[in-house]
Amino acid sequence: EDKVVQSPLSLVVHEGDTVTLNCSYEVTNFRSLLWYKQEKKAPTFLFMLTSSGIEKKSGRLSSILDKKELFSILNITATQTGDSAIYLCAVAVKGGSQGNLIFGKGTKLSVKP
Amino acid sequence: DTGVSQNPRHKITKRGQNVTFRCDPISEHNRLYWYRQTLGQGPEFLTYFQNEAQLEKSRLLSDRFSAERPKGSFSTLEIQRTEQGDSAMYLCASSPGQGARNEQFFGPGTRLTVL
């Protein structure tokens, strides 16, 4: 059965710290891996990764994919209280319908002032 | 606002009642997805449309659930004879659907509480 596992499940840091969130996956017919940020509402898109070793960057956030070892990391540098959220990792699979994303349970990040 | 919209945002109902939710995707997106999310879990896939065709249903979608997208634009998700276990956030997402991109954009969700 396809699965996506995120770690840690929760994390508490102080403003200014750097954090690394992990996502590992076991799926057949991998297509892409996506990261979302979820506050008290719907997930908002951060990154989509399809190729190994190519870092995607947006401000203080960056992410990279390793398709050989089947994992991705999301880095956040110089964390701010506004980074507090649940970070979701999802994998899209190839297949007949190309329909759905398989989500992990998320990492709940709390950034203390 | 050109994002995905959902309504109602909140719904409280009594067990056994029927409820219907609506999703309006981003206008140029031909793929539309429904997910369910419970506390402490990531979203779980329910069903997916390419234009008006419903192409996939999860085993989570019991026969009490039905989804439609009659004109390939907005979609409705109906739950009949609601049960307390149906209480969850129901999320809708849309994507362009062309090529290899599967970047899904989510709406704000409908939070269902079944008493």
PDB file of N, CA, C and O in Angstrom, chain B residues 23-81:
ATOM      1  N   CYS B  23     -18.482  23.136  -4.402  1.00  0.00           N
ATOM      2  CA  CYS B  23     -17.121  23.588  -4.678  1.00  0.00           C
ATOM      3  C   CYS B  23     -17.093  24.255  -6.046  1.00  0.00           C
ATOM      4  O   CYS B  23     -17.551  23.677  -7.040  1.00  0.00           O
ATOM      5  N   ASP B  24     -16.519  25.445  -6.098  1.00  0.00           N
ATOM      6  CA  ASP B  24     -16.269  26.123  -7.367  1.00  0.00           C
ATOM      7  C   ASP B  24     -14.764  26.177  -7.599  1.00  0.00           C
ATOM      8  O   ASP B  24     -14.059  26.862  -6.851  1.00  0.00           O
ATOM      9  N   PRO B  25     -14.254  25.470  -8.598  1.00  0.00           N
ATOM     10  CA  PRO B  25     -12.804  25.427  -8.810  1.00  0.00           C
ATOM     11  C   PRO B  25     -12.311  26.708  -9.491  1.00  0.00           C
ATOM     12  O   PRO B  25     -13.099  27.556  -9.900  1.00  0.00           O
ATOM     13  N   ILE B  26     -10.984  26.796  -9.613  1.00  0.00           N
ATOM     14  CA  ILE B  26     -10.384  27.862 -10.406  1.00  0.00           C
ATOM     15  C   ILE B  26     -10.867  27.685 -11.846  1.00  0.00           C
ATOM     16  O   ILE B  26     -10.885  26.559 -12.358  1.00  0.00           O
ATOM     17  N   SER B  27     -11.247  28.762 -12.496  1.00  0.00           N
ATOM     18  CA  SER B  27     -12.056  28.661 -13.714  1.00  0.00           C
ATOM     19  C   SER B  27     -11.396  27.880 -14.842  1.00  0.00           C
ATOM     20  O   SER B  27     -12.043  27.144 -15.545  1.00  0.00           O
ATOM     21  N   GLU B  28     -10.108  27.965 -15.015  1.00  0.00           N
ATOM     22  CA  GLU B  28      -9.484  27.263 -16.142  1.00  0.00           C
ATOM     23  C   GLU B  28      -9.025  25.852 -15.796  1.00  0.00           C
ATOM     24  O   GLU B  28      -8.454  25.160 -16.623  1.00  0.00           O
ATOM     25  N   HIS B  29      -9.307  25.409 -14.574  1.00  0.00           N
ATOM     26  CA  HIS B  29      -8.884  24.077 -14.144  1.00  0.00           C
ATOM     27  C   HIS B  29      -9.927  23.037 -14.519  1.00  0.00           C
ATOM     28  O   HIS B  29     -11.108  23.176 -14.181  1.00  0.00           O
ATOM     29  N   ASN B  30      -9.496  21.953 -15.186  1.00  0.00           N
ATOM     30  CA  ASN B  30     -10.494  20.951 -15.556  1.00  0.00           C
ATOM     31  C   ASN B  30     -10.506  19.752 -14.617  1.00  0.00           C
ATOM     32  O   ASN B  30     -11.353  18.885 -14.726  1.00  0.00           O
ATOM     33  N   ARG B  31      -9.571  19.704 -13.662  1.00  0.00           N
ATOM     34  CA  ARG B  31      -9.602  18.614 -12.679  1.00  0.00           C
ATOM     35  C   ARG B  31     -10.072  19.132 -11.329  1.00  0.00           C
ATOM     36  O   ARG B  31      -9.653  20.199 -10.895  1.00  0.00           O
ATOM     37  N   LEU B  32     -10.920  18.350 -10.705  1.00  0.00           N
ATOM     38  CA  LEU B  32     -11.474  18.738  -9.416  1.00  0.00           C
ATOM     39  C   LEU B  32     -11.442  17.532  -8.507  1.00  0.00           C
ATOM     40  O   LEU B  32     -11.777  16.411  -8.920  1.00  0.00           O
ATOM     41  N   TYR B  33     -11.036  17.731  -7.250  1.00  0.00           N
ATOM     42  CA  TYR B  33     -10.827  16.661  -6.281  1.00  0.00           C
ATOM     43  C   TYR B  33     -11.580  16.970  -4.991  1.00  0.00           C
ATOM     44  O   TYR B  33     -11.667  18.125  -4.580  1.00  0.00           O
ATOM     45  N   TRP B  34     -12.041  15.923  -4.339  1.00  0.00           N
ATOM     46  CA  TRP B  34     -12.604  16.040  -2.996  1.00  0.00           C
ATOM     47  C   TRP B  34     -11.746  15.215  -2.035  1.00  0.00           C
ATOM     48  O   TRP B  34     -11.381  14.073  -2.347  1.00  0.00           O
ATOM     49  N   TYR B  35     -11.470  15.818  -0.876  1.00  0.00           N
ATOM     50  CA  TYR B  35     -10.726  15.155   0.185  1.00  0.00           C
ATOM     51  C   TYR B  35     -11.488  15.326   1.498  1.00  0.00           C
ATOM     52  O   TYR B  35     -12.275  16.260   1.669  1.00  0.00           O
ATOM     53  N   ARG B  36     -11.182  14.445   2.443  1.00  0.00           N
ATOM     54  CA  ARG B  36     -11.701  14.575   3.798  1.00  0.00           C
ATOM     55  C   ARG B  36     -10.509  14.623   4.745  1.00  0.00           C
ATOM     56  O   ARG B  36      -9.552  13.863   4.581  1.00  0.00           O
ATOM     57  N   GLN B  37     -10.593  15.514   5.722  1.00  0.00           N
ATOM     58  CA  GLN B  37      -9.507  15.623   6.695  1.00  0.00           C
ATOM     59  C   GLN B  37     -10.071  15.624   8.106  1.00  0.00           C
ATOM     60  O   GLN B  37     -10.945  16.424   8.444  1.00  0.00           O
ATOM     61  N   THR B  38      -9.563  14.711   8.928  1.00  0.00           N
ATOM     62  CA  THR B  38      -9.938  14.682  10.337  1.00  0.00           C
ATOM     63  C   THR B  38      -8.754  15.149  11.169  1.00  0.00           C
ATOM     64  O   THR B  38      -7.615  15.225  10.681  1.00  0.00           O
ATOM     65  N   LEU B  39      -9.022  15.443  12.421  1.00  0.00           N
ATOM     66  CA  LEU B  39      -8.015  16.047  13.295  1.00  0.00           C
ATOM     67  C   LEU B  39      -6.769  15.171  13.394  1.00  0.00           C
ATOM     68  O   LEU B  39      -6.865  13.964  13.619  1.00  0.00           O
ATOM     69  N   GLY B  40      -5.619  15.775  13.164  1.00  0.00           N
ATOM     70  CA  GLY B  40      -4.360  15.056  13.312  1.00  0.00           C
ATOM     71  C   GLY B  40      -3.982  14.205  12.122  1.00  0.00           C
ATOM     72  O   GLY B  40      -2.993  13.470  12.178  1.00  0.00           O
ATOM     73  N   GLN B  41      -4.756  14.301  11.064  1.00  0.00           N
ATOM     74  CA  GLN B  41      -4.476  13.511   9.862  1.00  0.00           C
ATOM     75  C   GLN B  41      -4.291  14.436   8.663  1.00  0.00           C
ATOM     76  O   GLN B  41      -4.812  15.550   8.632  1.00  0.00           O
ATOM     77  N   GLY B  42      -3.569  13.942   7.672  1.00  0.00           N
ATOM     78  CA  GLY B  42      -3.530  14.652   6.414  1.00  0.00           C
ATOM     79  C   GLY B  42      -4.815  14.424   5.643  1.00  0.00           C
ATOM     80  O   GLY B  42      -5.601  13.530   5.974  1.00  0.00           O
ATOM     81  N   PRO B  43      -5.073  15.211   4.612  1.00  0.00           N
ATOM     82  CA  PRO B  43      -6.267  14.983   3.786  1.00  0.00           C
ATOM     83  C   PRO B  43      -6.268  13.585   3.173  1.00  0.00           C
ATOM     84  O   PRO B  43      -5.225  13.081   2.767  1.00  0.00           O
ATOM     85  N   GLU B  44      -7.459  12.979   3.116  1.00  0.00           N
ATOM     86  CA  GLU B  44      -7.623  11.661   2.505  1.00  0.00           C
ATOM     87  C   GLU B  44      -8.480  11.810   1.252  1.00  0.00           C
ATOM     88  O   GLU B  44      -9.562  12.403   1.291  1.00  0.00           O
ATOM     89  N   PHE B  45      -8.005  11.250   0.178  1.00  0.00           N
ATOM     90  CA  PHE B  45      -8.678  11.372  -1.117  1.00  0.00           C
ATOM     91  C   PHE B  45     -10.035  10.688  -1.094  1.00  0.00           C
ATOM     92  O   PHE B  45     -10.191   9.580  -0.594  1.00  0.00           O
ATOM     93  N   LEU B  46     -11.028  11.363  -1.672  1.00  0.00           N
ATOM     94  CA  LEU B  46     -12.370  10.782  -1.801  1.00  0.00           C
ATOM     95  C   LEU B  46     -12.710  10.473  -3.251  1.00  0.00           C
ATOM     96  O   LEU B  46     -13.074   9.347  -3.592  1.00  0.00           O
ATOM     97  N   THR B  47     -12.618  11.494  -4.113  1.00  0.00           N
ATOM     98  CA  THR B  47     -12.999  11.298  -5.499  1.00  0.00           C
ATOM     99  C   THR B  47     -12.416  12.396  -6.358  1.00  0.00           C
ATOM    100  O   THR B  47     -11.939  13.418  -5.852  1.00  0.00           O
ATOM    101  N   TYR B  48     -12.488  12.201  -7.666  1.00  0.00           N
ATOM    102  CA  TYR B  48     -11.807  13.084  -8.596  1.00  0.00           C
ATOM    103  C   TYR B  48     -12.563  13.136  -9.926  1.00  0.00           C
ATOM    104  O   TYR B  48     -13.095  12.133 -10.382  1.00  0.00           O
ATOM    105  N   PHE B  49     -12.630  14.339 -10.505  1.00  0.00           N
ATOM    106  CA  PHE B  49     -13.285  14.560 -11.786  1.00  0.00           C
ATOM    107  C   PHE B  49     -12.296  15.145 -12.788  1.00  0.00           C
ATOM    108  O   PHE B  49     -11.478  16.007 -12.458  1.00  0.00           O
ATOM    109  N   GLN B  50     -12.412  14.672 -13.997  1.00  0.00           N
ATOM    110  CA  GLN B  50     -11.774  15.335 -15.135  1.00  0.00           C
ATOM    111  C   GLN B  50     -12.932  15.869 -15.964  1.00  0.00           C
ATOM    112  O   GLN B  50     -13.708  15.100 -16.533  1.00  0.00           O
ATOM    113  N   ASN B  51     -13.050  17.193 -15.999  1.00  0.00           N
ATOM    114  CA  ASN B  51     -14.252  17.820 -16.571  1.00  0.00           C
ATOM    115  C   ASN B  51     -15.480  17.253 -15.855  1.00  0.00           C
ATOM    116  O   ASN B  51     -15.529  17.250 -14.636  1.00  0.00           O
ATOM    117  N   GLU B  52     -16.465  16.733 -16.578  1.00  0.00           N
ATOM    118  CA  GLU B  52     -17.665  16.239 -15.895  1.00  0.00           C
ATOM    119  C   GLU B  52     -17.574  14.761 -15.535  1.00  0.00           C
ATOM    120  O   GLU B  52     -18.464  14.235 -14.861  1.00  0.00           O
ATOM    121  N   ALA B  53     -16.514  14.096 -15.955  1.00  0.00           N
ATOM    122  CA  ALA B  53     -16.397  12.653 -15.729  1.00  0.00           C
ATOM    123  C   ALA B  53     -15.754  12.362 -14.371  1.00  0.00           C
ATOM    124  O   ALA B  53     -14.665  12.844 -14.071  1.00  0.00           O
ATOM    125  N   GLN B  54     -16.425  11.533 -13.583  1.00  0.00           N
ATOM    126  CA  GLN B  54     -15.881  11.100 -12.296  1.00  0.00           C
ATOM    127  C   GLN B  54     -14.992   9.902 -12.566  1.00  0.00           C
ATOM    128  O   GLN B  54     -15.481   8.809 -12.886  1.00  0.00           O
ATOM    129  N   LEU B  55     -13.682  10.082 -12.437  1.00  0.00           N
ATOM    130  CA  LEU B  55     -12.730   9.070 -12.875  1.00  0.00           C
ATOM    131  C   LEU B  55     -12.267   8.129 -11.782  1.00  0.00           C
ATOM    132  O   LEU B  55     -11.742   7.062 -12.080  1.00  0.00           O
ATOM    133  N   GLU B  56     -12.382   8.529 -10.549  1.00  0.00           N
ATOM    134  CA  GLU B  56     -11.871   7.670  -9.486  1.00  0.00           C
ATOM    135  C   GLU B  56     -12.636   7.944  -8.200  1.00  0.00           C
ATOM    136  O   GLU B  56     -12.979   9.092  -7.895  1.00  0.00           O
ATOM    137  N   LYS B  57     -12.906   6.867  -7.470  1.00  0.00           N
ATOM    138  CA  LYS B  57     -13.523   6.980  -6.153  1.00  0.00           C
ATOM    139  C   LYS B  57     -12.707   6.168  -5.177  1.00  0.00           C
ATOM    140  O   LYS B  57     -12.356   5.026  -5.445  1.00  0.00           O
ATOM    141  N   SER B  58     -12.471   6.740  -4.010  1.00  0.00           N
ATOM    142  CA  SER B  58     -11.785   6.018  -2.948  1.00  0.00           C
ATOM    143  C   SER B  58     -12.750   5.031  -2.291  1.00  0.00           C
ATOM    144  O   SER B  58     -13.963   5.222  -2.307  1.00  0.00           O
ATOM    145  N   ARG B  59     -12.171   4.008  -1.675  1.00  0.00           N
ATOM    146  CA  ARG B  59     -13.021   3.085  -0.917  1.00  0.00           C
ATOM    147  C   ARG B  59     -13.632   3.771   0.312  1.00  0.00           C
ATOM    148  O   ARG B  59     -14.566   3.251   0.933  1.00  0.00           O
ATOM    149  N   LEU B  60     -13.096   4.956   0.660  1.00  0.00           N
ATOM    150  CA  LEU B  60     -13.688   5.732   1.760  1.00  0.00           C
ATOM    151  C   LEU B  60     -15.069   6.257   1.393  1.00  0.00           C
ATOM    152  O   LEU B  60     -15.872   6.600   2.260  1.00  0.00           O
ATOM    153  N   LEU B  61     -15.336   6.326   0.090  1.00  0.00           N
ATOM    154  CA  LEU B  61     -16.588   6.908  -0.379  1.00  0.00           C
ATOM    155  C   LEU B  61     -17.665   5.829  -0.359  1.00  0.00           C
ATOM    156  O   LEU B  61     -17.858   5.105  -1.331  1.00  0.00           O
ATOM    157  N   SER B  62     -18.379   5.745   0.779  1.00  0.00           N
ATOM    158  CA  SER B  62     -19.419   4.721   0.885  1.00  0.00           C
ATOM    159  C   SER B  62     -20.600   5.096  -0.011  1.00  0.00           C
ATOM    160  O   SER B  62     -20.645   6.179  -0.608  1.00  0.00           O
ATOM    161  N   ASP B  63     -21.597   4.180  -0.054  1.00  0.00           N
ATOM    162  CA  ASP B  63     -22.740   4.448  -0.925  1.00  0.00           C
ATOM    163  C   ASP B  63     -23.617   5.586  -0.407  1.00  0.00           C
ATOM    164  O   ASP B  63     -24.556   6.015  -1.074  1.00  0.00           O
ATOM    165  N   ARG B  64     -23.313   6.100   0.782  1.00  0.00           N
ATOM    166  CA  ARG B  64     -24.061   7.270   1.270  1.00  0.00           C
ATOM    167  C   ARG B  64     -23.528   8.574   0.671  1.00  0.00           C
ATOM    168  O   ARG B  64     -24.134   9.627   0.813  1.00  0.00           O
ATOM    169  N   PHE B  65     -22.363   8.475   0.050  1.00  0.00           N
ATOM    170  CA  PHE B  65     -21.718   9.655  -0.523  1.00  0.00           C
ATOM    171  C   PHE B  65     -21.933   9.662  -2.038  1.00  0.00           C
ATOM    172  O   PHE B  65     -21.784   8.638  -2.692  1.00  0.00           O
ATOM    173  N   SER B  66     -22.229  10.829  -2.576  1.00  0.00           N
ATOM    174  CA  SER B  66     -22.277  10.952  -4.032  1.00  0.00           C
ATOM    175  C   SER B  66     -21.761  12.326  -4.424  1.00  0.00           C
ATOM    176  O   SER B  66     -21.984  13.320  -3.725  1.00  0.00           O
ATOM    177  N   ALA B  67     -21.026  12.365  -5.513  1.00  0.00           N
ATOM    178  CA  ALA B  67     -20.462  13.620  -6.003  1.00  0.00           C
ATOM    179  C   ALA B  67     -20.825  13.774  -7.464  1.00  0.00           C
ATOM    180  O   ALA B  67     -20.902  12.792  -8.206  1.00  0.00           O
ATOM    181  N   GLU B  68     -21.050  15.030  -7.852  1.00  0.00           N
ATOM    182  CA  GLU B  68     -21.375  15.326  -9.237  1.00  0.00           C
ATOM    183  C   GLU B  68     -20.621  16.561  -9.697  1.00  0.00           C
ATOM    184  O   GLU B  68     -20.263  17.421  -8.898  1.00  0.00           O
ATOM    185  N   ARG B  69     -20.434  16.625 -10.985  1.00  0.00           N
ATOM    186  CA  ARG B  69     -19.881  17.827 -11.596  1.00  0.00           C
ATOM    187  C   ARG B  69     -20.559  17.959 -12.957  1.00  0.00           C
ATOM    188  O   ARG B  69     -19.970  17.697 -13.990  1.00  0.00           O
ATOM    189  N   PRO B  70     -21.829  18.338 -12.944  1.00  0.00           N
ATOM    190  CA  PRO B  70     -22.680  18.171 -14.121  1.00  0.00           C
ATOM    191  C   PRO B  70     -22.229  18.908 -15.381  1.00  0.00           C
ATOM    192  O   PRO B  70     -22.414  18.414 -16.478  1.00  0.00           O
ATOM    193  N   LYS B  71     -21.659  20.065 -15.255  1.00  0.00           N
ATOM    194  CA  LYS B  71     -21.270  20.807 -16.456  1.00  0.00           C
ATOM    195  C   LYS B  71     -19.761  20.991 -16.515  1.00  0.00           C
ATOM    196  O   LYS B  71     -19.268  21.817 -17.278  1.00  0.00           O
ATOM    197  N   GLY B  72     -19.055  20.217 -15.733  1.00  0.00           N
ATOM    198  CA  GLY B  72     -17.608  20.331 -15.739  1.00  0.00           C
ATOM    199  C   GLY B  72     -17.080  21.579 -15.080  1.00  0.00           C
ATOM    200  O   GLY B  72     -15.901  21.908 -15.246  1.00  0.00           O
ATOM    201  N   SER B  73     -17.948  22.268 -14.335  1.00  0.00           N
ATOM    202  CA  SER B  73     -17.472  23.467 -13.635  1.00  0.00           C
ATOM    203  C   SER B  73     -17.535  23.215 -12.134  1.00  0.00           C
ATOM    204  O   SER B  73     -16.658  22.566 -11.595  1.00  0.00           O
ATOM    205  N   PHE B  74     -18.610  23.670 -11.454  1.00  0.00           N
ATOM    206  CA  PHE B  74     -18.706  23.443 -10.015  1.00  0.00           C
ATOM    207  C   PHE B  74     -19.047  21.976  -9.743  1.00  0.00           C
ATOM    208  O   PHE B  74     -19.506  21.241 -10.621  1.00  0.00           O
ATOM    209  N   SER B  75     -18.814  21.575  -8.506  1.00  0.00           N
ATOM    210  CA  SER B  75     -19.130  20.213  -8.090  1.00  0.00           C
ATOM    211  C   SER B  75     -19.899  20.240  -6.781  1.00  0.00           C
ATOM    212  O   SER B  75     -19.777  21.191  -6.003  1.00  0.00           O
ATOM    213  N   THR B  76     -20.702  19.214  -6.564  1.00  0.00           N
ATOM    214  CA  THR B  76     -21.394  19.042  -5.287  1.00  0.00           C
ATOM    215  C   THR B  76     -21.037  17.687  -4.696  1.00  0.00           C
ATOM    216  O   THR B  76     -20.805  16.717  -5.433  1.00  0.00           O
ATOM    217  N   LEU B  77     -20.944  17.661  -3.379  1.00  0.00           N
ATOM    218  CA  LEU B  77     -20.728  16.424  -2.634  1.00  0.00           C
ATOM    219  C   LEU B  77     -21.895  16.282  -1.671  1.00  0.00           C
ATOM    220  O   LEU B  77     -22.141  17.171  -0.855  1.00  0.00           O
ATOM    221  N   GLU B  78     -22.660  15.200  -1.810  1.00  0.00           N
ATOM    222  CA  GLU B  78     -23.806  14.967  -0.939  1.00  0.00           C
ATOM    223  C   GLU B  78     -23.522  13.784  -0.032  1.00  0.00           C
ATOM    224  O   GLU B  78     -22.988  12.760  -0.473  1.00  0.00           O
ATOM    225  N   ILE B  79     -23.879  13.919   1.213  1.00  0.00           N
ATOM    226  CA  ILE B  79     -23.809  12.814   2.166  1.00  0.00           C
ATOM    227  C   ILE B  79     -25.229  12.551   2.651  1.00  0.00           C
ATOM    228  O   ILE B  79     -25.894  13.439   3.195  1.00  0.00           O
ATOM    229  N   GLN B  80     -25.689  11.346   2.455  1.00  0.00           N
ATOM    230  CA  GLN B  80     -27.031  10.971   2.901  1.00  0.00           C
ATOM    231  C   GLN B  80     -26.945  10.256   4.237  1.00  0.00           C
ATOM    232  O   GLN B  80     -25.954   9.586   4.545  1.00  0.00           O
ATOM    233  N   ARG B  81     -27.991  10.411   5.029  1.00  0.00           N
ATOM    234  CA  ARG B  81     -28.105   9.711   6.329  1.00  0.00           C
ATOM    235  C   ARG B  81     -26.802   9.863   7.115  1.00  0.00           C
ATOM    236  O   ARG B  81     -26.136   8.892   7.470  1.00  0.00           O
TER     237      ARG B  81
END
